[in-house]
Amino acid sequence: MEKPWLKHYDEGVPATIDYPSIPLDQFLTDAAAKHPDHAAIVFGAALGSRVMDAQLTYGQLDDAVNRFAAGLQKMGVQKGDRVAIMLPNCPQFVIAAYGTWRIGGIVVCCNPLYVPREVEHLVNDSGTETIVVMSSLYERVKSIRAATGLKRVIVTNIKEYFPGLLKFLFTLAKEKKEGHRVEISDDADTYWFQSVLQSTAAQPAPVKIEPEEVATLIYTGGTTGVPKGAQLTHHNLVSNATLLNVWSKSKEAEDVMIACMPYFHVYGLTAGMNTPIANALTIVQIPNPRDMVHVLKSIEKHRATYYPGVPTMFIGFNNFPTRDEYDLTSLRFAVSAAAPLPPEVQQKFETITGGKMVEAYGLTETSPAACMDPIEHPRARSIGVPVPDTELKIVDADTGTQEMEVGEVGEIIIKGPQVMKGYWNMPTETANAIRTGPDGQTGWFYSGDIGYMDEDGYFHITDRKKDIIIAGGYNIYPADVEAVLFEHAAVKEAAVVGVVDPRRGESVKAFIVLKEGESATKDEIIAFCRERLAIYKAPRFIEFRDDLPKSIIGKVLRRSLRDEEAQSVEK
């Protein structure tokens, strides 16, 4: 197939890359060997208009990873075992992830916003026996432990890598008040993170890891309402981090990354952790991306150059009331993904910083980067062009066997080194997602996204076949929310769609038919959902109806509801 997009690549970006055949943790080993005293992680918090933070060098980080890996082995964790990580962006996440990878374990990313039932499903479905959890979240894990196969819980406190004064102030003012102080001494097989590091050998026993072995499980929702664990291999993640460094022309041991995207999300894991470590960049971790003072002050203080995010973050950045008080001109490059980027947001960001912003596209199943705007040749309202060694095709949405012509709309399919191995213990779903394409080749991932390719090879998204709602960069599957709504005693029928939200991109709206003789208020329904779902999934809007639009076979027509909402906005 002709690849018209190649002629739009920036100078110096090749069509193909020689990817290292290594396990992920080798990125850190190499960075520590070459740049042991270079700052790897900067971590702290904003106090008023100040930021107080401390750093770990690459040498210190690699040592902590070795000790954590040895600690896992001492506890009985073996190659192939799953280790869940339920943490915000912090040094402990990096140490736990790379320590797990170093002994051949599989990292299971767990959203810290999950409520107990969601944590329980993830742990049981993945067969996780070990979890690393923030102390403020420990009670959630403790409450579901008996219903799972968890054998070990490792607890860490957010303050552990704070600088001395900040740690002291946090202990006095916030630790107990905000639920970070917990007692674990009476809980079997429960350990403090720092005790694991301090009580073990400096090196783990060596483990041979092949690039095609699974490194990470990241759960993504589905139209059936059953989350699926996408199996991302070491090669998937190594290749994606490598090509992102090539695309962005990152400067080894020079660029400074602002890591706002959460590491439990594939975008944050790749762009905010693995990519900078692969090139020995300094990572300035932001555990709460809504803390815009922390973000802006950190950019200014550390002269950050690289900022991956989502449109809602950049809207907040652009419109923050005291933004002009900060020097943000060090930023040379920003990437926006996970939701459409309004051109006016891009233009304002570039005016403020003097840097470049591009849009990217990908999915959990593609590690995630599959498409990206060239830095020097971006195209507004497109998702860019396929990254090196990656092909995209547009096929008919009904059968997926016919390739569409330039400009014709169809389903986007993707083939490249970043495509997942498959879904965890779901062979049927894997076979439906990774198939033989119209060219007769295997390994094409059918994205479920609808779009087209223009005459220059730039791709454009027009719809989402899967009905995904994207709110603030989070993917929300209607079936997940509807399943909870149906648990409410008064709900007879329910349908969930995304509605326009100027800040989050979309928010969840639920349409509900109540059972005859039953009553419920909007606030009651919202509160019910917030008890059972991560807060970003819970509906923000409720509309009670006498009936819902349905097809001839009785299937609720979400599209009809979306169309109604769109028409009401236009009016």
XYZ file of C-alpha atoms in Angstrom:
571
model
C 0.000 0.000 0.000
C 1.184 3.499 -0.768
C 1.910 5.506 2.387
C 1.194 9.138 1.482
C 1.804 10.245 5.058
C 5.547 9.567 4.904
C 6.219 12.713 2.888
C 4.853 14.779 5.777
C 7.219 13.357 8.389
C 9.463 15.963 9.988
C 13.073 16.035 8.861
C 15.083 13.355 10.643
C 12.091 11.133 11.506
C 12.534 7.782 9.710
C 9.826 5.543 8.286
C 11.210 2.622 10.261
C 13.174 2.320 13.506
C 15.547 -0.351 14.804
C 13.910 -1.054 18.173
C 16.045 -2.481 20.972
C 15.206 -6.096 21.805
C 15.098 -5.563 25.573
C 12.753 -5.839 28.547
C 11.349 -2.529 29.790
C 13.486 -2.312 32.900
C 16.616 -2.198 30.714
C 15.678 1.418 29.910
C 16.343 2.274 33.549
C 19.461 0.114 33.831
C 20.984 1.899 30.837
C 19.966 5.377 32.003
C 21.453 4.754 35.454
C 24.700 3.453 33.946
C 25.115 6.480 31.651
C 23.663 9.219 33.860
C 23.747 8.029 37.500
C 23.720 11.536 38.996
C 21.135 13.048 36.656
C 17.727 13.827 38.179
C 15.252 11.089 37.282
C 12.205 12.112 39.346
C 11.192 15.365 41.004
C 8.316 15.009 43.468
C 6.614 17.256 45.982
C 3.601 19.500 46.422
C 2.453 23.090 46.145
C 2.134 25.121 49.339
C 0.419 28.384 48.554
C 2.345 29.884 45.660
C 5.456 27.780 46.400
C 6.415 24.291 45.300
C 8.475 22.188 47.676
C 10.008 19.110 46.097
C 12.934 16.720 46.182
C 14.595 14.543 43.583
C 15.789 11.004 42.992
C 18.735 10.522 40.656
C 18.824 7.733 38.109
C 21.356 5.911 40.267
C 19.114 6.162 43.332
C 16.036 5.127 41.374
C 17.751 2.067 39.931
C 18.950 1.048 43.401
C 15.410 1.363 44.809
C 14.048 -0.706 41.914
C 16.597 -3.442 42.585
C 15.698 -3.515 46.275
C 11.969 -3.605 45.589
C 12.463 -6.410 43.059
C 14.486 -8.374 45.603
C 11.767 -7.727 48.183
C 9.095 -9.144 45.893
C 11.189 -12.245 45.319
C 11.678 -12.655 49.064
C 7.876 -12.591 49.481
C 7.516 -15.331 46.879
C 6.573 -13.316 43.790
C 7.753 -15.125 40.659
C 8.003 -14.467 36.947
C 4.546 -14.104 35.400
C 2.837 -13.225 38.692
C 0.585 -10.182 38.627
C 1.332 -7.176 40.840
C -1.360 -4.489 40.971
C -0.362 -0.869 41.532
C -3.017 1.463 42.959
C -1.136 4.746 43.252
C -1.181 8.274 41.865
C 1.898 9.579 40.049
C 4.699 9.309 42.596
C 8.176 7.740 42.865
C 6.672 4.621 44.437
C 4.725 3.874 41.243
C 7.900 3.897 39.156
C 9.801 1.817 41.709
C 6.996 -0.744 41.989
C 6.470 -1.004 38.223
C 10.123 -1.312 37.252
C 10.800 -3.593 40.214
C 8.004 -5.894 39.059
C 9.281 -5.875 35.475
C 12.827 -6.569 36.636
C 11.795 -9.988 37.960
C 9.452 -10.784 35.073
C 6.234 -9.908 36.871
C 3.192 -8.370 35.191
C 2.085 -4.913 36.314
C -1.695 -4.545 36.667
C -2.619 -0.859 36.579
C -5.402 0.003 39.036
C -7.113 3.378 39.005
C -6.922 4.991 42.493
C -10.440 6.343 41.924
C -11.899 2.837 41.765
C -14.451 1.921 44.405
C -14.115 -1.460 46.179
C -16.273 -3.447 43.731
C -14.149 -2.241 40.797
C -10.918 -3.111 42.604
C -12.314 -6.544 43.461
C -13.149 -7.289 39.822
C -9.726 -6.197 38.592
C -7.883 -8.246 41.225
C -9.949 -11.380 40.657
C -10.016 -11.210 36.871
C -6.257 -10.725 36.622
C -5.420 -13.264 39.315
C -3.437 -10.635 41.198
C -1.843 -11.862 44.431
C 0.134 -8.717 45.343
C -1.019 -5.096 45.406
C 0.830 -1.864 46.133
C -1.576 0.745 47.489
C -1.478 4.290 48.847
C -2.207 4.411 52.580
C -5.219 6.683 52.028
C -6.747 3.944 49.845
C -5.813 0.999 52.054
C -9.287 0.541 53.579
C -10.743 -0.071 50.102
C -8.316 -2.925 49.537
C -8.785 -4.264 53.055
C -12.572 -4.320 52.592
C -12.404 -6.641 49.565
C -9.353 -8.711 50.473
C -11.303 -11.712 51.762
C -13.218 -11.914 48.467
C -10.033 -12.059 46.402
C -6.889 -14.117 46.048
C -4.661 -11.364 47.426
C -1.748 -12.804 49.388
C 0.305 -9.645 49.955
C -0.469 -5.954 50.392
C 2.275 -3.328 50.300
C 1.234 0.052 51.710
C 2.964 3.354 51.029
C 2.421 6.909 52.242
C 2.357 9.838 49.820
C 4.883 11.708 52.011
C 7.688 9.137 51.758
C 9.580 11.002 49.024
C 8.669 14.534 50.114
C 11.549 16.842 51.121
C 12.110 17.076 54.884
C 10.210 20.272 55.678
C 7.246 19.350 53.497
C 7.127 15.890 55.093
C 7.113 17.485 58.557
C 4.336 19.943 57.667
C 2.279 17.219 55.994
C 2.596 14.969 59.053
C 1.391 17.747 61.338
C -1.410 19.204 59.247
C -2.735 16.710 56.737
C -1.664 13.100 57.275
C -4.340 12.110 59.787
C -6.975 14.581 58.582
C -6.881 13.304 54.982
C -6.747 9.606 55.868
C -3.093 8.906 55.086
C -2.249 7.608 58.576
C -3.230 3.943 58.875
C -2.351 1.041 61.142
C -1.357 -2.225 59.464
C 0.539 -4.085 62.199
C -2.379 -6.432 62.930
C -3.045 -7.250 59.267
C -1.469 -10.461 57.973
C 0.970 -10.287 55.064
C 0.762 -6.499 54.912
C 3.990 -4.514 54.593
C 5.184 -0.924 54.510
C 6.826 0.020 51.217
C 9.979 1.381 52.841
C 10.434 -1.722 54.987
C 10.420 -3.803 51.798
C 13.226 -1.638 50.398
C 15.273 -1.695 53.593
C 15.024 -5.348 54.571
C 16.146 -7.053 51.381
C 19.209 -7.667 49.269
C 20.541 -4.893 47.046
C 20.025 -7.039 43.936
C 17.288 -9.484 42.898
C 18.083 -12.901 41.499
C 18.406 -12.512 37.715
C 15.399 -13.467 35.574
C 15.455 -13.925 31.800
C 12.678 -11.900 30.166
C 11.750 -12.111 26.498
C 10.511 -8.991 24.670
C 7.295 -10.740 23.575
C 6.282 -11.603 27.149
C 3.494 -9.629 28.805
C 4.627 -6.632 30.848
C 1.361 -4.941 31.752
C -2.381 -5.479 31.994
C -4.422 -2.327 31.536
C -8.165 -2.725 31.772
C -10.343 -1.106 29.161
C -14.135 -1.153 29.141
C -16.374 -2.577 26.482
C -19.828 -2.430 25.021
C -20.719 -5.557 27.004
C -19.953 -3.813 30.287
C -17.190 -6.315 31.125
C -13.756 -4.633 31.371
C -11.031 -6.406 29.396
C -7.366 -6.617 30.355
C -5.234 -5.529 27.406
C -1.970 -7.480 27.464
C 0.871 -5.149 26.511
C 4.234 -6.826 26.006
C 7.703 -5.507 26.740
C 8.192 -5.079 22.987
C 4.908 -3.158 22.639
C 5.906 -0.657 25.298
C 9.600 -0.452 24.376
C 8.756 0.276 20.744
C 6.155 2.918 21.625
C 8.493 4.756 24.002
C 11.323 4.588 21.471
C 9.294 5.970 18.579
C 7.856 8.766 20.758
C 11.366 9.930 21.606
C 12.267 9.878 17.916
C 9.090 11.740 16.912
C 9.484 14.444 19.563
C 13.263 14.682 19.038
C 13.754 14.548 22.780
C 17.216 15.456 24.027
C 18.876 12.753 26.095
C 19.399 13.773 29.734
C 18.309 17.340 28.890
C 14.552 17.557 28.392
C 12.289 17.875 31.427
C 8.894 16.148 31.372
C 5.814 17.339 33.251
C 4.035 14.072 34.131
C 0.392 15.006 34.733
C -1.267 12.098 32.930
C -1.913 9.343 35.486
C 0.359 6.321 35.231
C -2.538 3.875 35.626
C -3.692 5.102 32.191
C -1.746 3.778 29.194
C -1.088 7.333 27.992
C 0.543 8.305 31.284
C 2.389 4.990 31.577
C 3.992 5.372 28.151
C 4.326 9.123 27.627
C 4.892 10.175 31.235
C 7.038 7.305 32.547
C 8.590 4.898 30.038
C 9.349 7.452 27.317
C 11.329 9.844 29.545
C 13.175 7.009 31.297
C 14.167 5.585 27.896
C 16.069 8.815 27.201
C 17.147 9.689 30.767
C 14.898 12.747 30.973
C 13.903 14.373 34.255
C 10.292 13.590 35.217
C 8.451 16.186 37.302
C 5.564 14.195 38.756
C 2.190 15.834 39.370
C -0.064 13.529 41.446
C -3.086 15.827 41.036
C -3.263 17.338 37.527
C -6.079 19.650 38.658
C -3.640 21.452 40.966
C -2.751 24.047 38.353
C -0.526 26.033 40.725
C 1.624 22.905 41.145
C 1.720 22.419 37.372
C 2.552 26.021 36.452
C 5.054 26.580 39.246
C 6.805 23.287 38.446
C 7.112 24.229 34.770
C 8.668 27.538 35.781
C 10.902 26.167 38.549
C 12.309 23.212 36.612
C 12.217 24.775 33.125
C 10.055 21.940 31.829
C 10.193 21.367 28.082
C 7.739 18.524 27.379
C 4.074 18.353 28.437
C 1.784 15.421 27.458
C -1.844 15.974 28.393
C -5.474 16.045 27.339
C -7.585 18.972 26.114
C -9.181 19.579 29.518
C -5.730 20.032 31.079
C -4.703 22.513 28.416
C -7.988 24.411 28.714
C -7.283 24.730 32.443
C -3.702 25.786 31.684
C -4.783 28.428 29.171
C -7.506 29.921 31.357
C -5.939 29.776 34.816
C -6.509 33.208 36.408
C -2.901 33.789 37.541
C -1.210 32.101 34.569
C 0.541 35.310 33.494
C 2.471 35.351 36.765
C 4.525 32.335 35.637
C 7.315 32.040 33.073
C 6.182 29.152 30.872
C 8.423 29.814 27.883
C 10.639 26.775 28.525
C 7.915 24.510 27.074
C 8.915 23.517 23.563
C 6.553 20.607 22.935
C 3.126 19.449 24.105
C 1.012 16.496 23.032
C -2.768 16.401 23.355
C -4.581 13.076 23.097
C -7.562 11.046 24.361
C -10.145 13.565 23.075
C -10.486 15.995 20.146
C -8.253 19.073 20.459
C -10.081 22.343 19.698
C -7.856 24.442 17.376
C -8.380 27.523 19.541
C -6.930 25.674 22.556
C -3.867 24.697 20.542
C -3.369 28.224 19.217
C -3.682 29.864 22.627
C -1.259 27.387 24.220
C 1.328 28.041 21.517
C 0.926 31.801 21.918
C 1.419 31.570 25.693
C 4.466 29.279 25.620
C 6.079 29.820 22.238
C 6.239 26.029 21.928
C 4.501 23.565 19.622
C 1.418 21.496 20.380
C 0.353 18.468 18.355
C -2.560 16.056 18.514
C -2.103 12.297 18.832
C -4.336 9.242 18.654
C -4.174 5.800 20.112
C -5.894 3.270 22.327
C -5.056 1.119 25.309
C -4.659 -1.766 22.864
C -1.976 0.140 20.904
C 0.256 1.064 23.853
C -1.131 3.794 22.995
C 0.470 5.916 20.227
C -0.597 5.003 16.682
C -1.062 8.385 14.994
C 0.440 11.800 15.630
C 0.667 15.190 14.002
C 4.159 15.977 12.697
C 5.548 18.841 14.793
C 6.313 21.005 11.757
C 3.317 19.921 9.661
C 0.251 19.665 11.934
C -3.223 19.626 10.453
C -6.085 21.086 12.488
C -8.914 18.711 13.411
C -6.951 15.664 12.277
C -5.343 13.003 14.464
C -2.167 13.241 12.409
C -0.379 10.519 10.481
C 0.712 6.983 11.400
C 3.907 6.905 13.460
C 6.958 4.927 12.213
C 6.443 1.227 11.435
C 2.689 1.668 11.818
C -0.047 1.330 9.216
C -3.628 2.510 9.410
C -6.369 1.559 6.989
C -10.007 2.534 6.636
C -12.275 -0.468 6.065
C -16.012 -0.890 5.694
C -17.642 -0.755 9.117
C -19.953 -3.714 8.497
C -17.555 -6.538 7.606
C -14.106 -4.967 7.931
C -12.958 -6.779 4.791
C -13.065 -3.988 2.201
C -10.588 -1.129 2.160
C -12.233 2.229 1.577
C -11.052 4.867 -0.865
C -9.409 8.143 0.138
C -11.986 10.368 1.836
C -14.485 7.551 2.409
C -15.625 6.894 5.964
C -15.122 3.522 7.634
C -13.572 1.765 10.623
C -9.941 2.507 11.494
C -7.702 -0.562 11.752
C -4.105 -0.497 12.975
C -1.045 -2.690 12.512
C 2.355 -2.139 14.085
C 4.775 -3.100 16.868
C 2.572 -1.434 19.486
C -0.526 -3.620 18.950
C -1.308 -5.652 22.072
C -0.868 -9.391 22.398
C -4.582 -9.799 23.152
C -7.119 -9.566 25.965
C -6.385 -11.428 29.193
C -8.208 -14.777 29.224
C -10.622 -13.619 26.497
C -9.790 -15.540 23.308
C -13.094 -14.740 21.587
C -12.785 -10.999 22.204
C -9.143 -11.150 21.096
C -10.079 -12.904 17.854
C -12.747 -10.280 17.188
C -10.328 -7.417 17.801
C -7.122 -8.661 16.124
C -7.930 -10.059 12.708
C -6.820 -10.592 9.153
C -7.117 -7.337 7.243
C -8.262 -6.711 3.664
C -4.640 -7.150 2.531
C -4.656 -10.775 3.744
C -2.178 -10.048 6.544
C -2.850 -10.968 10.156
C -2.331 -8.725 13.161
C -4.689 -5.856 12.317
C -6.377 -4.307 15.354
C -9.955 -3.237 14.668
C -10.320 -0.059 16.712
C -14.071 0.486 16.589
C -13.386 4.139 15.761
C -14.881 5.595 12.604
C -12.976 8.002 10.373
C -11.311 8.608 7.033
C -7.920 9.313 5.453
C -7.486 12.459 3.385
C -5.432 12.691 0.192
C -2.247 13.573 2.118
C -2.435 10.587 4.450
C -3.736 12.469 7.501
C -6.429 10.618 9.423
C -9.624 12.086 10.859
C -12.041 10.693 13.480
C -15.730 11.209 12.764
C -17.442 8.933 15.301
C -16.886 6.284 17.928
C -18.413 2.973 17.035
C -18.184 1.754 20.605
C -20.260 4.573 22.153
C -17.341 5.527 24.383
C -17.783 8.703 26.412
C -14.519 10.607 26.888
C -14.640 12.886 29.929
C -11.473 14.718 30.860
C -9.412 12.129 29.008
C -11.039 9.154 30.752
C -12.819 6.530 28.659
C -16.269 5.750 30.059
C -18.298 2.876 28.675
C -22.078 3.379 28.875
C -22.633 -0.280 29.748
C -20.515 0.115 32.917
C -22.731 2.938 34.159
C -25.979 1.351 32.990
C -25.149 -1.844 34.886
C -25.012 0.164 38.117
C -28.195 2.091 37.325
C -30.054 -1.185 36.886
C -29.073 -2.148 40.447
C -31.247 0.690 41.772
C -34.563 -0.677 42.985
C -36.593 2.051 41.262
C -34.966 1.856 37.818
C -36.785 -0.015 35.072
C -34.778 1.105 32.021
C -31.636 3.184 31.624
C -29.439 4.485 28.848
C -26.268 6.530 29.146
C -24.719 8.908 26.612
C -22.077 11.609 26.556
C -23.177 15.238 26.415
C -21.061 18.262 25.588
C -19.148 19.683 28.545
C -17.028 22.778 27.838
C -14.499 21.817 30.519
C -14.326 18.013 30.379
C -15.151 17.517 26.695
C -18.057 15.268 27.610
C -19.996 14.382 30.735
C -22.270 11.438 31.469
C -26.028 11.862 31.148
C -28.414 9.081 32.128
C -31.926 8.690 30.741
C -34.074 6.696 33.146
C -37.514 5.093 33.103
C -38.720 4.357 36.624
C -40.695 1.290 37.603
C -44.415 1.813 38.026
C -45.191 3.049 41.516
C -41.535 3.809 42.310
C -39.936 7.200 42.805
C -36.414 8.593 42.904
C -34.812 12.014 42.633
C -31.949 13.028 40.385
C -29.718 13.612 43.405
C -30.530 10.153 44.784
C -29.560 8.488 41.498
C -26.307 10.440 41.243
C -25.382 9.615 44.850
C -26.217 5.933 44.271
C -23.848 5.836 41.283
C -21.046 7.662 43.079
C -21.055 5.001 45.782
C -20.545 2.277 43.171
C -18.442 3.858 40.424
C -15.289 5.899 40.121
C -16.445 9.502 40.403
C -15.606 10.375 36.804
C -17.970 7.614 35.590
C -20.969 8.718 37.630
C -23.696 10.621 35.751
C -23.709 14.377 36.173
C -27.086 14.771 34.525
C -30.280 12.724 34.908
C -33.423 12.871 32.794
C -36.498 10.855 33.743
C -38.650 9.657 30.843
C -41.760 7.596 30.258
C -39.930 5.486 27.661
C -36.658 5.257 25.719
C -36.193 5.123 21.931
C -35.769 1.526 20.750
C -35.090 -0.398 17.580
C -37.554 -2.852 16.056
C -36.005 -5.612 18.139
C -36.202 -3.588 21.346
C -32.595 -2.395 21.592
C -32.239 1.036 23.187
C -30.998 3.530 20.595
C -28.283 5.568 22.286
C -27.616 7.370 19.014
C -31.161 8.771 19.023
C -30.586 10.159 22.499
C -27.253 11.674 21.434
C -28.916 13.243 18.414
C -31.614 14.767 20.631
C -28.957 16.253 22.889
C -27.031 17.646 19.928
C -30.184 19.289 18.571
C -30.998 20.852 21.938
C -27.486 22.340 22.096
C -27.894 23.814 18.607
C -31.160 25.461 19.658
